[in-house]
mmCIF file of C-alpha atoms in Angstrom:
data_model
loop_
_atom_site.group_PDB
_atom_site.id
_atom_site.type_symbol
_atom_site.label_atom_id
_atom_site.label_comp_id
_atom_site.label_asym_id
_atom_site.label_seq_id
_atom_site.Cartn_x
_atom_site.Cartn_y
_atom_site.Cartn_z
ATOM 1 C CA MET S 1 30.962 -16.930 -20.996
ATOM 2 C CA ASN S 2 34.605 -16.374 -20.011
ATOM 3 C CA VAL S 3 35.617 -13.013 -18.563
ATOM 4 C CA GLU S 4 38.455 -12.598 -21.069
ATOM 5 C CA ASN S 5 35.970 -12.895 -23.933
ATOM 6 C CA LEU S 6 33.854 -9.948 -22.774
ATOM 7 C CA THR S 7 33.786 -6.826 -24.914
ATOM 8 C CA PRO S 8 34.392 -3.459 -23.185
ATOM 9 C CA GLU S 9 30.645 -2.812 -23.200
ATOM 10 C CA GLN S 10 29.903 -6.225 -21.707
ATOM 11 C CA ALA S 11 32.618 -5.720 -19.081
ATOM 12 C CA PHE S 12 30.986 -2.415 -18.125
ATOM 13 C CA TYR S 13 27.577 -4.056 -17.661
ATOM 14 C CA ALA S 14 29.137 -6.860 -15.614
ATOM 15 C CA SER S 15 30.951 -4.346 -13.395
ATOM 16 C CA VAL S 16 27.773 -2.332 -12.792
ATOM 17 C CA GLN S 17 25.894 -5.504 -11.945
ATOM 18 C CA GLY S 18 28.588 -6.464 -9.468
ATOM 19 C CA PHE S 19 28.294 -3.039 -7.857
ATOM 20 C CA VAL S 20 24.499 -3.398 -7.618
ATOM 21 C CA LEU S 21 24.823 -6.788 -5.936
ATOM 22 C CA PHE S 22 27.400 -5.395 -3.509
ATOM 23 C CA ALA S 23 25.076 -2.479 -2.694
ATOM 24 C CA MET S 24 22.217 -4.922 -2.064
ATOM 25 C CA LEU S 25 24.399 -6.961 0.292
ATOM 26 C CA ALA S 26 25.460 -3.800 2.125
ATOM 27 C CA GLY S 27 21.807 -2.763 2.422
ATOM 28 C CA ILE S 28 20.864 -6.145 3.885
ATOM 29 C CA VAL S 29 23.659 -5.957 6.463
ATOM 30 C CA ALA S 30 22.708 -2.378 7.392
ATOM 31 C CA ALA S 31 19.005 -3.263 7.698
ATOM 32 C CA TRP S 32 19.645 -6.184 10.015
ATOM 33 C CA THR S 33 22.098 -4.099 12.035
ATOM 34 C CA LEU S 34 19.397 -1.463 12.581
ATOM 35 C CA LEU S 35 16.999 -4.184 13.674
ATOM 36 C CA SER S 36 19.066 -4.649 16.827
ATOM 37 C CA ASN S 37 17.812 -1.258 18.031
ATOM 38 C CA VAL S 38 14.157 -2.317 18.241
ATOM 39 C CA PRO S 39 12.953 0.104 20.977
ATOM 40 C CA SER S 40 13.965 3.223 19.044
ATOM 41 C CA LEU S 41 12.498 1.797 15.835
ATOM 42 C CA ARG S 42 9.144 1.198 17.512
ATOM 43 C CA LYS S 43 9.158 4.794 18.683
ATOM 44 C CA ARG S 44 10.102 6.106 15.227
ATOM 45 C CA PHE S 45 7.672 3.829 13.351
ATOM 46 C CA PRO S 46 4.743 3.201 15.726
ATOM 47 C CA GLN S 47 2.123 0.558 15.103
ATOM 48 C CA ALA S 48 -1.273 1.655 13.830
ATOM 49 C CA LYS S 49 -4.075 1.713 16.367
ATOM 50 C CA GLY S 50 -6.524 -0.216 14.249
ATOM 51 C CA PRO S 51 -8.150 -0.380 10.793
ATOM 52 C CA LEU S 52 -10.107 2.667 9.684
ATOM 53 C CA ALA S 53 -11.411 1.940 6.182
ATOM 54 C CA THR S 54 -14.837 0.448 5.526
ATOM 55 C CA ILE S 55 -14.367 -2.002 2.657
ATOM 56 C CA GLY S 56 -17.100 -4.307 1.390
ATOM 57 C CA LEU S 57 -17.395 -7.050 -1.190
ATOM 58 C CA VAL S 58 -19.110 -4.507 -3.423
ATOM 59 C CA ASP S 59 -15.830 -2.568 -3.669
ATOM 60 C CA CYS S 60 -13.814 -5.681 -4.591
ATOM 61 C CA ILE S 61 -16.340 -6.645 -7.263
ATOM 62 C CA LEU S 62 -16.283 -3.124 -8.684
ATOM 63 C CA VAL S 63 -12.505 -3.021 -9.153
ATOM 64 C CA VAL S 64 -12.451 -6.494 -10.754
ATOM 65 C CA ALA S 65 -15.264 -5.507 -13.121
ATOM 66 C CA LEU S 66 -13.519 -2.266 -14.110
ATOM 67 C CA VAL S 67 -10.166 -3.962 -14.734
ATOM 68 C CA PHE S 68 -11.866 -6.692 -16.771
ATOM 69 C CA PHE S 69 -13.778 -4.100 -18.797
ATOM 70 C CA PHE S 70 -10.645 -2.067 -19.570
ATOM 71 C CA GLN S 71 -8.606 -5.152 -20.492
ATOM 72 C CA ILE S 72 -11.307 -6.440 -22.837
ATOM 73 C CA SER S 73 -11.711 -2.999 -24.415
ATOM 74 C CA VAL S 74 -7.966 -2.675 -25.062
ATOM 75 C CA GLU S 75 -7.791 -6.193 -26.520
ATOM 76 C CA VAL S 76 -10.753 -5.547 -28.827
ATOM 77 C CA PHE S 77 -9.129 -2.312 -29.988
ATOM 78 C CA ARG S 78 -5.817 -4.109 -30.583
ATOM 79 C CA ARG S 79 -7.471 -6.840 -32.633
ATOM 80 C CA SER S 80 -9.224 -4.217 -34.736
ATOM 81 C CA LEU S 81 -5.839 -2.732 -35.651
ATOM 82 C CA VAL S 82 -3.757 -5.891 -36.011
ATOM 83 C CA GLY S 83 -4.970 -8.939 -37.918
ATOM 84 C CA GLU S 84 -4.477 -12.356 -36.399
ATOM 85 C CA LYS S 85 -2.211 -13.422 -39.294
ATOM 86 C CA GLU S 86 0.210 -10.616 -38.584
ATOM 87 C CA VAL S 87 0.045 -11.386 -34.869
ATOM 88 C CA ALA S 88 0.790 -15.075 -35.396
ATOM 89 C CA ALA S 89 3.784 -14.257 -37.577
ATOM 90 C CA GLN S 90 5.670 -12.607 -34.712
ATOM 91 C CA VAL S 91 7.209 -14.956 -32.168
ATOM 92 C CA VAL S 92 8.465 -14.337 -28.684
ATOM 93 C CA ASP S 93 7.485 -16.504 -25.754
ATOM 94 C CA GLU S 94 5.905 -14.375 -23.046
ATOM 95 C CA PRO S 95 2.924 -14.460 -20.700
ATOM 96 C CA PRO S 96 -0.239 -12.710 -21.915
ATOM 97 C CA SER S 97 -0.474 -8.951 -21.875
ATOM 98 C CA ASN S 98 -2.775 -8.780 -18.874
ATOM 99 C CA ASP S 99 -0.039 -10.481 -16.806
ATOM 100 C CA THR S 100 2.160 -7.562 -15.859
ATOM 101 C CA PRO S 101 5.825 -8.651 -15.624
ATOM 102 C CA THR S 102 6.485 -7.922 -11.992
ATOM 103 C CA GLU S 103 8.151 -10.180 -9.486
ATOM 104 C CA SER S 104 11.214 -12.292 -10.032
ATOM 105 C CA VAL S 105 12.289 -13.858 -6.769
ATOM 106 C CA ALA S 106 16.016 -13.825 -7.520
ATOM 107 C CA PRO S 107 17.445 -10.640 -9.057
ATOM 108 C CA MET S 108 20.278 -12.676 -10.625
ATOM 109 C CA PRO S 109 18.709 -15.830 -12.080
ATOM 110 C CA ASP S 110 21.135 -18.109 -13.913
ATOM 111 C CA ALA S 111 19.206 -18.264 -17.145
ATOM 112 C CA THR S 112 22.020 -19.802 -19.202
ATOM 113 C CA GLU S 113 20.775 -23.328 -18.492
ATOM 114 C CA PRO S 114 17.680 -24.851 -20.136
ATOM 115 C CA VAL S 115 14.521 -24.237 -18.178
ATOM 116 C CA ALA S 116 11.743 -26.778 -18.020
ATOM 117 C CA GLY S 117 8.425 -25.617 -19.380
ATOM 118 C CA THR S 118 9.577 -22.354 -20.921
ATOM 119 C CA ASP S 119 9.319 -22.945 -24.678
ATOM 120 C CA SER S 120 6.638 -24.415 -26.883
ATOM 121 C CA ASP S 121 4.833 -26.077 -23.979
ATOM 122 C CA ARG S 122 3.987 -22.727 -22.390
ATOM 123 C CA PRO S 123 0.214 -22.491 -22.064
ATOM 124 C CA TRP S 124 0.103 -18.819 -23.020
ATOM 125 C CA GLY S 125 1.700 -19.356 -26.448
ATOM 126 C CA LYS S 126 3.315 -16.532 -28.393
ATOM 127 C CA VAL S 127 3.240 -12.867 -27.514
ATOM 128 C CA THR S 128 4.120 -10.030 -29.828
ATOM 129 C CA PRO S 129 5.085 -6.351 -29.447
ATOM 130 C CA ASP S 130 1.526 -5.235 -30.111
ATOM 131 C CA ARG S 131 0.324 -7.440 -27.256
ATOM 132 C CA ILE S 132 2.977 -6.031 -24.944
ATOM 133 C CA ILE S 133 2.019 -2.471 -25.879
ATOM 134 C CA ALA S 134 -1.647 -3.324 -25.362
ATOM 135 C CA GLY S 135 -0.698 -4.782 -21.998
ATOM 136 C CA GLY S 136 0.997 -1.516 -21.073
ATOM 137 C CA ILE S 137 -2.124 0.428 -22.012
ATOM 138 C CA GLY S 138 -4.339 -2.022 -20.143
ATOM 139 C CA THR S 139 -2.281 -1.865 -16.963
ATOM 140 C CA SER S 140 -2.313 1.930 -17.155
ATOM 141 C CA PHE S 141 -6.109 1.805 -17.177
ATOM 142 C CA GLN S 142 -5.856 -0.098 -13.897
ATOM 143 C CA LEU S 143 -4.761 3.182 -12.314
ATOM 144 C CA LEU S 144 -8.005 4.727 -13.558
ATOM 145 C CA ALA S 145 -9.980 1.803 -12.143
ATOM 146 C CA MET S 146 -8.247 2.293 -8.796
ATOM 147 C CA ALA S 147 -9.098 6.007 -8.765
ATOM 148 C CA ILE S 148 -12.755 5.259 -9.541
ATOM 149 C CA VAL S 149 -12.996 2.704 -6.739
ATOM 150 C CA ILE S 150 -11.345 5.074 -4.244
ATOM 151 C CA ALA S 151 -13.844 7.791 -5.165
ATOM 152 C CA MET S 152 -16.730 5.340 -4.784
ATOM 153 C CA ILE S 153 -15.531 4.152 -1.356
ATOM 154 C CA VAL S 154 -15.096 7.719 -0.099
ATOM 155 C CA ALA S 155 -18.545 8.694 -1.412
ATOM 156 C CA ARG S 156 -20.217 5.573 -0.006
ATOM 157 C CA THR S 157 -18.652 5.501 3.457
ATOM 158 C CA SER S 158 -17.447 9.091 4.054
ATOM 159 C CA CYS S 159 -14.027 7.658 4.951
ATOM 160 C CA PRO S 160 -11.063 9.984 4.353
ATOM 161 C CA VAL S 161 -8.582 8.950 1.665
ATOM 162 C CA ALA S 162 -5.990 8.542 4.435
ATOM 163 C CA SER S 163 -8.020 5.617 5.777
ATOM 164 C CA LEU S 164 -7.182 3.709 2.584
ATOM 165 C CA GLY S 165 -3.468 3.886 3.313
ATOM 166 C CA TRP S 166 -2.652 7.194 1.588
ATOM 167 C CA ARG S 167 -1.224 9.270 4.446
ATOM 168 C CA THR S 168 0.337 12.314 2.792
ATOM 169 C CA GLY S 169 1.685 13.719 6.048
ATOM 170 C CA ARG S 170 4.251 10.969 6.507
ATOM 171 C CA VAL S 171 5.162 9.887 2.962
ATOM 172 C CA GLY S 172 8.906 10.324 3.467
ATOM 173 C CA GLU S 173 8.854 8.306 6.673
ATOM 174 C CA ASP S 174 6.812 5.525 5.073
ATOM 175 C CA ILE S 175 9.146 5.332 2.063
ATOM 176 C CA LEU S 176 12.200 5.081 4.320
ATOM 177 C CA PHE S 177 10.476 2.423 6.395
ATOM 178 C CA GLY S 178 9.593 0.450 3.267
ATOM 179 C CA VAL S 179 13.174 0.409 1.952
ATOM 180 C CA TRP S 180 14.443 -0.798 5.330
ATOM 181 C CA LEU S 181 11.833 -3.575 5.517
ATOM 182 C CA LEU S 182 12.611 -4.757 1.977
ATOM 183 C CA PHE S 183 16.276 -5.303 2.796
ATOM 184 C CA LEU S 184 15.175 -7.248 5.863
ATOM 185 C CA LEU S 185 13.017 -9.478 3.637
ATOM 186 C CA LEU S 186 15.515 -10.066 0.812
ATOM 187 C CA PRO S 187 17.487 -12.878 2.536
ATOM 188 C CA LEU S 188 14.236 -14.738 3.244
ATOM 189 C CA LEU S 189 13.074 -14.367 -0.357
ATOM 190 C CA PHE S 190 16.437 -15.455 -1.766
ATOM 191 C CA GLY S 191 16.570 -18.444 0.581
ATOM 192 C CA LEU S 192 13.041 -19.552 -0.288
ATOM 193 C CA SER S 193 13.748 -19.138 -3.992
ATOM 194 C CA TYR S 194 16.881 -21.271 -3.752
ATOM 195 C CA ALA S 195 15.085 -23.959 -1.730
ATOM 196 C CA VAL S 196 12.172 -24.106 -4.181
ATOM 197 C CA ASN S 197 14.506 -24.334 -7.182
ATOM 198 C CA MET S 198 16.527 -27.116 -5.525
ATOM 199 C CA TRP S 199 13.413 -29.048 -4.554
ATOM 200 C CA SER S 200 11.591 -28.685 -7.864
ATOM 201 C CA GLY S 201 14.616 -29.065 -10.124
ATOM 202 C CA VAL S 202 13.312 -26.191 -12.250
ATOM 203 C CA GLU S 203 15.559 -23.167 -12.558
ATOM 204 C CA TYR S 204 13.463 -20.018 -12.549
ATOM 205 C CA LYS S 205 13.686 -17.823 -15.622
ATOM 206 C CA HIS S 206 12.106 -14.389 -15.656
ATOM 207 C CA PRO S 207 9.809 -14.135 -18.733
ATOM 208 C CA VAL S 208 10.839 -10.520 -19.309
ATOM 209 C CA ILE S 209 14.266 -11.743 -20.488
ATOM 210 C CA ASP S 210 12.832 -13.030 -23.781
ATOM 211 C CA THR S 211 11.072 -9.749 -24.439
ATOM 212 C CA MET S 212 14.102 -7.622 -23.617
ATOM 213 C CA GLU S 213 16.345 -9.672 -25.917
ATOM 214 C CA ALA S 214 13.965 -9.613 -28.873
ATOM 215 C CA TYR S 215 12.584 -6.098 -28.405
ATOM 216 C CA PRO S 216 14.971 -3.957 -26.294
ATOM 217 C CA TRP S 217 13.048 -0.818 -27.266
ATOM 218 C CA LEU S 218 10.199 -2.061 -25.077
ATOM 219 C CA PHE S 219 12.280 -1.777 -21.896
ATOM 220 C CA GLY S 220 10.754 1.572 -20.930
ATOM 221 C CA LEU S 221 7.220 0.215 -21.276
ATOM 222 C CA VAL S 222 8.062 -2.923 -19.306
ATOM 223 C CA ALA S 223 9.634 -0.759 -16.586
ATOM 224 C CA TRP S 224 6.490 1.398 -16.467
ATOM 225 C CA MET S 225 4.317 -1.689 -16.082
ATOM 226 C CA ALA S 226 6.511 -3.573 -13.603
ATOM 227 C CA VAL S 227 8.018 -0.831 -11.448
ATOM 228 C CA ILE S 228 5.267 1.819 -11.420
ATOM 229 C CA VAL S 229 1.808 0.506 -12.277
ATOM 230 C CA ALA S 230 1.951 -3.039 -10.892
ATOM 231 C CA PRO S 231 3.146 -2.104 -7.376
ATOM 232 C CA ILE S 232 0.524 0.639 -7.026
ATOM 233 C CA THR S 233 -2.456 -1.308 -8.349
ATOM 234 C CA GLU S 234 -1.544 -4.685 -6.855
ATOM 235 C CA GLU S 235 -0.903 -3.247 -3.414
ATOM 236 C CA PHE S 236 -4.194 -1.360 -3.536
ATOM 237 C CA PHE S 237 -6.103 -4.491 -4.511
ATOM 238 C CA PHE S 238 -4.360 -7.113 -2.348
ATOM 239 C CA ARG S 239 -3.692 -4.952 0.690
ATOM 240 C CA THR S 240 -6.163 -2.050 0.877
ATOM 241 C CA LEU S 241 -9.176 -3.808 -0.642
ATOM 242 C CA LEU S 242 -8.753 -7.487 0.226
ATOM 243 C CA ILE S 243 -7.293 -7.059 3.701
ATOM 244 C CA GLY S 244 -9.603 -4.111 4.360
ATOM 245 C CA TRP S 245 -12.607 -6.208 3.358
ATOM 246 C CA MET S 246 -11.549 -9.192 5.473
ATOM 247 C CA GLU S 247 -10.889 -6.953 8.473
ATOM 248 C CA SER S 248 -14.342 -5.444 7.984
ATOM 249 C CA ILE S 249 -15.744 -8.978 8.164
ATOM 250 C CA HIS S 250 -13.606 -9.750 11.218
ATOM 251 C CA TYR S 251 -14.619 -6.660 13.201
ATOM 252 C CA GLY S 252 -18.063 -5.957 11.740
ATOM 253 C CA ASP S 253 -21.542 -7.373 12.195
ATOM 254 C CA ARG S 254 -22.035 -10.236 9.769
ATOM 255 C CA PRO S 255 -23.636 -10.669 7.287
ATOM 256 C CA ARG S 256 -23.935 -6.924 6.647
ATOM 257 C CA SER S 257 -20.198 -6.347 6.919
ATOM 258 C CA ILE S 258 -19.507 -8.949 4.214
ATOM 259 C CA TRP S 259 -21.244 -6.926 1.536
ATOM 260 C CA SER S 260 -20.755 -3.298 2.545
ATOM 261 C CA GLY S 261 -18.210 -3.308 5.386
ATOM 262 C CA TRP S 262 -18.656 -2.394 9.011
ATOM 263 C CA LEU S 263 -20.467 0.656 10.354
ATOM 264 C CA PRO S 264 -18.377 3.843 10.429
ATOM 265 C CA SER S 265 -19.366 4.388 14.066
ATOM 266 C CA ALA S 266 -17.826 1.028 14.993
ATOM 267 C CA ARG S 267 -14.413 1.708 13.449
ATOM 268 C CA VAL S 268 -11.326 2.030 15.587
ATOM 269 C CA SER S 269 -9.841 5.497 15.268
ATOM 270 C CA LEU S 270 -6.382 5.863 13.757
ATOM 271 C CA GLN S 271 -5.977 9.573 14.414
ATOM 272 C CA ASP S 272 -2.492 10.434 15.604
ATOM 273 C CA GLY S 273 -2.311 11.154 19.299
ATOM 274 C CA GLU S 274 -5.299 9.056 20.360
ATOM 275 C CA GLN S 275 -4.584 6.149 22.679
ATOM 276 C CA PRO S 276 -6.559 2.940 22.171
ATOM 277 C CA SER S 277 -8.296 1.342 25.130
ATOM 278 C CA ALA S 278 -6.447 -1.916 24.389
ATOM 279 C CA PRO S 279 -3.433 -2.791 22.208
ATOM 280 C CA TYR S 280 -4.428 -3.424 18.609
ATOM 281 C CA THR S 281 -3.556 -6.947 17.454
ATOM 282 C CA PRO S 282 -4.507 -7.426 13.803
ATOM 283 C CA PRO S 283 -5.782 -10.892 12.871
ATOM 284 C CA TRP S 284 -3.416 -13.061 10.841
ATOM 285 C CA TRP S 285 -5.939 -14.672 8.512
ATOM 286 C CA PRO S 286 -6.507 -11.654 6.207
ATOM 287 C CA SER S 287 -2.767 -11.445 5.489
ATOM 288 C CA ILE S 288 -2.519 -15.196 4.899
ATOM 289 C CA VAL S 289 -5.450 -15.238 2.474
ATOM 290 C CA SER S 290 -4.270 -12.089 0.696
ATOM 291 C CA GLY S 291 -0.693 -13.400 0.460
ATOM 292 C CA GLY S 292 -1.872 -16.723 -0.930
ATOM 293 C CA LEU S 293 -3.918 -15.028 -3.633
ATOM 294 C CA PHE S 294 -1.004 -12.690 -4.386
ATOM 295 C CA GLY S 295 1.293 -15.661 -4.999
ATOM 296 C CA LEU S 296 -1.283 -17.512 -7.093
ATOM 297 C CA ALA S 297 -1.702 -14.394 -9.241
ATOM 298 C CA HIS S 298 1.896 -14.996 -10.385
ATOM 299 C CA LEU S 299 1.526 -18.649 -11.388
ATOM 300 C CA SER S 300 2.711 -17.793 -14.900
ATOM 301 C CA TYR S 301 6.209 -17.216 -13.490
ATOM 302 C CA GLY S 302 6.850 -20.888 -12.730
ATOM 303 C CA MET S 303 7.733 -21.911 -9.172
ATOM 304 C CA SER S 304 8.330 -18.287 -8.196
ATOM 305 C CA TRP S 305 4.772 -18.093 -6.871
ATOM 306 C CA VAL S 306 5.786 -20.087 -3.780
ATOM 307 C CA PRO S 307 8.187 -17.478 -2.307
ATOM 308 C CA LEU S 308 5.811 -14.755 -3.466
ATOM 309 C CA VAL S 309 3.110 -16.195 -1.198
ATOM 310 C CA PHE S 310 5.360 -15.460 1.777
ATOM 311 C CA PHE S 311 6.233 -12.075 0.288
ATOM 312 C CA GLY S 312 2.516 -11.298 0.051
ATOM 313 C CA ILE S 313 1.891 -12.402 3.642
ATOM 314 C CA ALA S 314 4.738 -10.173 4.836
ATOM 315 C CA LEU S 315 3.335 -7.212 2.893
ATOM 316 C CA GLY S 316 -0.072 -7.897 4.399
ATOM 317 C CA ARG S 317 1.244 -7.858 7.956
ATOM 318 C CA ILE S 318 3.206 -4.689 7.235
ATOM 319 C CA TYR S 319 0.027 -3.049 5.950
ATOM 320 C CA GLN S 320 -1.923 -4.159 9.009
ATOM 321 C CA TRP S 321 0.867 -2.940 11.261
ATOM 322 C CA ARG S 322 1.225 0.522 9.729
ATOM 323 C CA GLN S 323 -2.029 0.938 7.767
ATOM 324 C CA SER S 324 0.217 2.552 5.140
ATOM 325 C CA LEU S 325 -0.124 1.677 1.483
ATOM 326 C CA VAL S 326 2.893 3.881 0.723
ATOM 327 C CA THR S 327 5.175 1.545 2.687
ATOM 328 C CA CYS S 328 3.904 -1.527 0.824
ATOM 329 C CA ILE S 329 4.142 0.192 -2.564
ATOM 330 C CA THR S 330 7.715 1.245 -1.790
ATOM 331 C CA ILE S 331 8.721 -2.332 -0.940
ATOM 332 C CA HIS S 332 7.033 -3.628 -4.093
ATOM 333 C CA MET S 333 8.512 -0.930 -6.354
ATOM 334 C CA VAL S 334 12.083 -1.323 -5.123
ATOM 335 C CA PHE S 335 11.814 -5.116 -5.288
ATOM 336 C CA ASN S 336 10.591 -5.081 -8.884
ATOM 337 C CA GLY S 337 13.073 -2.352 -9.805
ATOM 338 C CA LEU S 338 16.033 -4.345 -8.480
ATOM 339 C CA ASN S 339 14.906 -7.405 -10.408
ATOM 340 C CA LEU S 340 14.418 -5.507 -13.657
ATOM 341 C CA LEU S 341 17.731 -3.660 -13.271
ATOM 342 C CA ASN S 342 19.661 -6.879 -12.747
ATOM 343 C CA LEU S 343 17.924 -8.567 -15.664
ATOM 344 C CA TRP S 344 18.749 -5.636 -17.931
ATOM 345 C CA LEU S 345 22.382 -5.561 -16.803
ATOM 346 C CA ARG S 346 22.690 -9.302 -17.305
ATOM 347 C CA LEU S 347 21.432 -8.997 -20.864
ATOM 348 C CA GLY S 348 24.072 -6.325 -21.417
ATOM 349 C CA TRP S 349 27.039 -8.545 -20.556
ATOM 350 C CA ASP S 350 25.687 -12.069 -21.208
ATOM 351 C CA PRO S 351 23.501 -12.259 -24.339
ATOM 352 C CA THR S 352 23.007 -16.005 -23.816
ATOM 353 C CA SER S 353 20.915 -15.228 -20.733
ATOM 354 C CA GLY S 354 18.023 -14.338 -22.980
ATOM 355 C CA GLY S 355 17.624 -17.946 -24.037
#
């Protein structure tokens, strides 16, 4: 689309998008500039002194069972309200409702070109507004599942909620730290995305674009799912539970630690002010496994899962470093928010980007 052919409204959207991209570039430059002052950063954002939570396989199974139960219940309720004939009559290509639209590796994908494997050959078929709404309800129930699992862990192990990454005393600091780390990671994610697209020959297209073009009134629901619910629940599952469980296996007495975690008396204290007897060096393998599963969970978004594996590994190491779920959630929220904002702005000035 030529610039001279833009309407005033389209020109406004294009200008705002340009400003957003400029702000992102400025944030990246500022983040890497701050990185040069490493000693003061280490003092301001100290490393955690070791894992505190006691996570077992029983906790991971419980959260999966609860999420599965809620998703099935919502789908059964949806089918009872909407007949399959009416559902089949509505057509918009989109991943299934239990795939929350979250990560897009590049906030400005060039979706004006044909994309391989994005039309009738999509394995998930057609998705309709009722499925998207059901997906929003289902993902909201994931918050309830998370709360139930947290309560069960606290009751079973007597661990404080802070041991699961929820440190209320330093929320502002953790949020600031998360924003800074995200802008450090953005160049890596953009570079990996570009390399994967060049190697595969498949231009990545965010599936939310189709939904936003056909049903713009669903933007608020998609934003709720992608920017609020998904970062909270995914970070809790992939970081707090999975990494916490694998660290329990690493530090605990097997095989007992595999099922129920390590003994509370054997945990390394994370209380502020206590000095460990030796520097805490978290093992790499929990972050690698968690990051790999995190990327594979986004297979429905084409080749984007490859950079997201590295994104997941980085989030895992950040969690191990700080033992702060707030920092990881902040990174995830801002990342998804930037992607969704740029997709929405692009639809405003270039309607052809929706396919």
